[in-house]
């Protein structure tokens, strides 16, 4: 079997361009895209892991035990995405989720496209469900 091409942000950019999705490349090389409901960031971690991370646009006032239970339940029953609560300097709390692929052996174009398609579908679906499940806890949304 021949070696697969190395996964790079340039190859990820090609996927975004083919789908006509607006994005930026941050100073640290991370690809960032603002989507409806969340911001997605993709980083190539030393050519070993490709991380598709995201931050939901809705915020919570504080970490509530019910929010923690929701995250714990999701992470213990669902394969993906991995979900966590994060807090900002101003005390607001947000929901983040990510998916990671091992890329140390490279990936074919089809493998990379499949991982990115799956990641976006999974993340957006998760936030859609969270919007319904957690609406009582939301204090602000970036679109507000």
PDB file of C-alpha atoms in Angstrom:
ATOM      1  CA  UNK A   1       0.000   0.000   0.000  1.00  0.00           C
ATOM      2  CA  UNK A   2       1.367   3.404  -0.916  1.00  0.00           C
ATOM      3  CA  UNK A   3       1.758   6.224   1.579  1.00  0.00           C
ATOM      4  CA  UNK A   4      -1.143   8.647   1.898  1.00  0.00           C
ATOM      5  CA  UNK A   5      -0.575  12.377   1.385  1.00  0.00           C
ATOM      6  CA  UNK A   6       0.077  14.416   4.511  1.00  0.00           C
ATOM      7  CA  UNK A   7      -2.907  16.319   5.870  1.00  0.00           C
ATOM      8  CA  UNK A   8      -2.330  20.080   5.745  1.00  0.00           C
ATOM      9  CA  UNK A   9      -4.418  23.184   6.265  1.00  0.00           C
ATOM     10  CA  UNK A  10      -3.978  23.845   2.523  1.00  0.00           C
ATOM     11  CA  UNK A  11      -5.800  20.606   1.784  1.00  0.00           C
ATOM     12  CA  UNK A  12      -8.539  21.589   4.246  1.00  0.00           C
ATOM     13  CA  UNK A  13      -8.770  24.986   2.518  1.00  0.00           C
ATOM     14  CA  UNK A  14      -9.448  23.202  -0.770  1.00  0.00           C
ATOM     15  CA  UNK A  15     -12.436  21.490   0.849  1.00  0.00           C
ATOM     16  CA  UNK A  16     -13.775  24.874   2.048  1.00  0.00           C
ATOM     17  CA  UNK A  17     -13.229  26.477  -1.353  1.00  0.00           C
ATOM     18  CA  UNK A  18     -15.020  23.634  -3.146  1.00  0.00           C
ATOM     19  CA  UNK A  19     -18.043  24.228  -0.908  1.00  0.00           C
ATOM     20  CA  UNK A  20     -17.761  28.021  -1.161  1.00  0.00           C
ATOM     21  CA  UNK A  21     -17.573  28.426   2.618  1.00  0.00           C
ATOM     22  CA  UNK A  22     -16.014  31.668   3.863  1.00  0.00           C
ATOM     23  CA  UNK A  23     -13.076  31.235   6.222  1.00  0.00           C
ATOM     24  CA  UNK A  24      -9.949  32.950   7.490  1.00  0.00           C
ATOM     25  CA  UNK A  25      -6.519  31.683   8.406  1.00  0.00           C
ATOM     26  CA  UNK A  26      -5.475  32.933  11.848  1.00  0.00           C
ATOM     27  CA  UNK A  27      -1.908  34.004  12.649  1.00  0.00           C
ATOM     28  CA  UNK A  28      -1.240  30.615  14.236  1.00  0.00           C
ATOM     29  CA  UNK A  29      -2.298  28.803  11.041  1.00  0.00           C
ATOM     30  CA  UNK A  30      -5.698  27.711  12.317  1.00  0.00           C
ATOM     31  CA  UNK A  31      -8.536  27.830   9.792  1.00  0.00           C
ATOM     32  CA  UNK A  32     -11.583  29.628  11.237  1.00  0.00           C
ATOM     33  CA  UNK A  33     -15.111  29.752   9.803  1.00  0.00           C
ATOM     34  CA  UNK A  34     -18.155  31.493  11.256  1.00  0.00           C
ATOM     35  CA  UNK A  35     -21.208  29.376  10.563  1.00  0.00           C
ATOM     36  CA  UNK A  36     -24.821  29.811  11.531  1.00  0.00           C
ATOM     37  CA  UNK A  37     -24.962  29.008  15.223  1.00  0.00           C
ATOM     38  CA  UNK A  38     -21.277  28.365  15.850  1.00  0.00           C
ATOM     39  CA  UNK A  39     -17.696  29.151  14.967  1.00  0.00           C
ATOM     40  CA  UNK A  40     -15.561  26.291  13.690  1.00  0.00           C
ATOM     41  CA  UNK A  41     -11.792  26.140  13.877  1.00  0.00           C
ATOM     42  CA  UNK A  42      -9.568  23.532  12.291  1.00  0.00           C
ATOM     43  CA  UNK A  43      -5.990  22.994  13.287  1.00  0.00           C
ATOM     44  CA  UNK A  44      -3.307  20.592  12.219  1.00  0.00           C
ATOM     45  CA  UNK A  45      -1.555  19.460  15.374  1.00  0.00           C
ATOM     46  CA  UNK A  46       2.027  18.697  14.347  1.00  0.00           C
ATOM     47  CA  UNK A  47       0.803  16.613  11.386  1.00  0.00           C
ATOM     48  CA  UNK A  48      -0.394  13.961  13.828  1.00  0.00           C
ATOM     49  CA  UNK A  49      -3.984  15.020  14.526  1.00  0.00           C
ATOM     50  CA  UNK A  50      -6.538  17.122  12.679  1.00  0.00           C
ATOM     51  CA  UNK A  51      -8.871  18.826  15.139  1.00  0.00           C
ATOM     52  CA  UNK A  52     -12.224  20.235  14.064  1.00  0.00           C
ATOM     53  CA  UNK A  53     -13.303  22.293  17.046  1.00  0.00           C
ATOM     54  CA  UNK A  54     -16.239  24.598  17.555  1.00  0.00           C
ATOM     55  CA  UNK A  55     -17.788  27.135  19.900  1.00  0.00           C
ATOM     56  CA  UNK A  56     -21.542  27.592  20.104  1.00  0.00           C
ATOM     57  CA  UNK A  57     -22.760  31.172  19.671  1.00  0.00           C
ATOM     58  CA  UNK A  58     -25.089  30.921  22.677  1.00  0.00           C
ATOM     59  CA  UNK A  59     -23.830  31.634  26.190  1.00  0.00           C
ATOM     60  CA  UNK A  60     -24.876  30.665  29.685  1.00  0.00           C
ATOM     61  CA  UNK A  61     -24.688  32.865  32.799  1.00  0.00           C
ATOM     62  CA  UNK A  62     -22.782  30.304  34.841  1.00  0.00           C
ATOM     63  CA  UNK A  63     -21.912  26.646  35.032  1.00  0.00           C
ATOM     64  CA  UNK A  64     -25.096  25.034  36.233  1.00  0.00           C
ATOM     65  CA  UNK A  65     -25.139  21.457  37.562  1.00  0.00           C
ATOM     66  CA  UNK A  66     -27.799  20.626  34.961  1.00  0.00           C
ATOM     67  CA  UNK A  67     -25.459  21.841  32.179  1.00  0.00           C
ATOM     68  CA  UNK A  68     -22.648  19.722  33.563  1.00  0.00           C
ATOM     69  CA  UNK A  69     -24.991  16.734  33.706  1.00  0.00           C
ATOM     70  CA  UNK A  70     -26.020  17.351  30.087  1.00  0.00           C
ATOM     71  CA  UNK A  71     -22.379  17.388  28.946  1.00  0.00           C
ATOM     72  CA  UNK A  72     -21.519  14.300  31.020  1.00  0.00           C
ATOM     73  CA  UNK A  73     -24.531  12.413  29.663  1.00  0.00           C
ATOM     74  CA  UNK A  74     -23.665  13.308  26.088  1.00  0.00           C
ATOM     75  CA  UNK A  75     -20.003  12.333  26.436  1.00  0.00           C
ATOM     76  CA  UNK A  76     -20.822   9.032  28.114  1.00  0.00           C
ATOM     77  CA  UNK A  77     -23.498   7.954  25.627  1.00  0.00           C
ATOM     78  CA  UNK A  78     -22.452   9.422  22.281  1.00  0.00           C
ATOM     79  CA  UNK A  79     -19.367   8.657  20.223  1.00  0.00           C
ATOM     80  CA  UNK A  80     -19.092  12.190  18.854  1.00  0.00           C
ATOM     81  CA  UNK A  81     -18.638  15.037  19.197  1.00  0.00           C
ATOM     82  CA  UNK A  82     -16.685  15.427  22.419  1.00  0.00           C
ATOM     83  CA  UNK A  83     -18.379  18.252  24.347  1.00  0.00           C
ATOM     84  CA  UNK A  84     -17.145  20.572  27.095  1.00  0.00           C
ATOM     85  CA  UNK A  85     -18.118  23.755  28.912  1.00  0.00           C
ATOM     86  CA  UNK A  86     -15.682  26.677  28.799  1.00  0.00           C
ATOM     87  CA  UNK A  87     -15.760  30.021  30.548  1.00  0.00           C
ATOM     88  CA  UNK A  88     -14.695  33.460  29.393  1.00  0.00           C
ATOM     89  CA  UNK A  89     -12.923  36.195  31.355  1.00  0.00           C
ATOM     90  CA  UNK A  90     -16.256  37.989  31.840  1.00  0.00           C
ATOM     91  CA  UNK A  91     -17.717  34.920  33.558  1.00  0.00           C
ATOM     92  CA  UNK A  92     -19.935  33.821  30.676  1.00  0.00           C
ATOM     93  CA  UNK A  93     -19.963  30.111  29.901  1.00  0.00           C
ATOM     94  CA  UNK A  94     -20.092  28.554  26.454  1.00  0.00           C
ATOM     95  CA  UNK A  95     -20.476  25.099  24.995  1.00  0.00           C
ATOM     96  CA  UNK A  96     -17.674  23.734  22.831  1.00  0.00           C
ATOM     97  CA  UNK A  97     -17.417  20.522  20.842  1.00  0.00           C
ATOM     98  CA  UNK A  98     -14.757  18.873  18.722  1.00  0.00           C
ATOM     99  CA  UNK A  99     -13.845  15.894  16.615  1.00  0.00           C
ATOM    100  CA  UNK A 100     -10.298  14.675  16.054  1.00  0.00           C
ATOM    101  CA  UNK A 101      -8.714  12.382  13.490  1.00  0.00           C
ATOM    102  CA  UNK A 102      -5.298  10.750  13.644  1.00  0.00           C
ATOM    103  CA  UNK A 103      -3.434  11.949  10.558  1.00  0.00           C
ATOM    104  CA  UNK A 104       0.103  10.769  11.285  1.00  0.00           C
ATOM    105  CA  UNK A 105      -0.096   8.271   8.425  1.00  0.00           C
ATOM    106  CA  UNK A 106      -1.712  10.796   6.074  1.00  0.00           C
ATOM    107  CA  UNK A 107      -5.148  10.626   4.452  1.00  0.00           C
ATOM    108  CA  UNK A 108      -6.395  10.255   0.922  1.00  0.00           C
ATOM    109  CA  UNK A 109      -8.574  13.049  -0.456  1.00  0.00           C
ATOM    110  CA  UNK A 110     -11.647  10.852   0.027  1.00  0.00           C
ATOM    111  CA  UNK A 111     -10.719  10.105   3.661  1.00  0.00           C
ATOM    112  CA  UNK A 112     -10.106  13.784   4.412  1.00  0.00           C
ATOM    113  CA  UNK A 113     -13.336  14.888   2.721  1.00  0.00           C
ATOM    114  CA  UNK A 114     -15.295  12.201   4.553  1.00  0.00           C
ATOM    115  CA  UNK A 115     -13.858  13.223   7.915  1.00  0.00           C
ATOM    116  CA  UNK A 116     -14.609  16.914   7.298  1.00  0.00           C
ATOM    117  CA  UNK A 117     -18.143  16.156   6.023  1.00  0.00           C
ATOM    118  CA  UNK A 118     -18.811  13.946   9.025  1.00  0.00           C
ATOM    119  CA  UNK A 119     -17.366  16.491  11.470  1.00  0.00           C
ATOM    120  CA  UNK A 120     -19.476  19.355  10.175  1.00  0.00           C
ATOM    121  CA  UNK A 121     -22.652  17.279  10.042  1.00  0.00           C
ATOM    122  CA  UNK A 122     -22.082  15.963  13.566  1.00  0.00           C
ATOM    123  CA  UNK A 123     -21.177  19.338  15.103  1.00  0.00           C
ATOM    124  CA  UNK A 124     -24.042  21.246  13.504  1.00  0.00           C
ATOM    125  CA  UNK A 125     -26.514  18.519  14.426  1.00  0.00           C
ATOM    126  CA  UNK A 126     -25.274  18.551  18.027  1.00  0.00           C
ATOM    127  CA  UNK A 127     -25.758  22.329  18.329  1.00  0.00           C
ATOM    128  CA  UNK A 128     -29.227  22.080  16.795  1.00  0.00           C
ATOM    129  CA  UNK A 129     -30.176  19.538  19.457  1.00  0.00           C
ATOM    130  CA  UNK A 130     -28.489  21.576  22.205  1.00  0.00           C
ATOM    131  CA  UNK A 131     -30.480  24.652  21.154  1.00  0.00           C
ATOM    132  CA  UNK A 132     -33.680  22.745  21.890  1.00  0.00           C
ATOM    133  CA  UNK A 133     -32.424  20.959  25.003  1.00  0.00           C
ATOM    134  CA  UNK A 134     -30.680  23.906  26.650  1.00  0.00           C
ATOM    135  CA  UNK A 135     -32.836  26.896  25.655  1.00  0.00           C
ATOM    136  CA  UNK A 136     -33.853  27.529  29.284  1.00  0.00           C
ATOM    137  CA  UNK A 137     -30.191  28.092  30.247  1.00  0.00           C
ATOM    138  CA  UNK A 138     -29.195  30.429  27.376  1.00  0.00           C
ATOM    139  CA  UNK A 139     -28.721  34.062  28.396  1.00  0.00           C
ATOM    140  CA  UNK A 140     -27.387  35.456  25.119  1.00  0.00           C
ATOM    141  CA  UNK A 141     -26.640  34.477  21.570  1.00  0.00           C
ATOM    142  CA  UNK A 142     -24.018  36.117  19.360  1.00  0.00           C
ATOM    143  CA  UNK A 143     -26.728  36.929  16.804  1.00  0.00           C
ATOM    144  CA  UNK A 144     -28.718  38.877  19.484  1.00  0.00           C
TER     145      UNK A 144
END
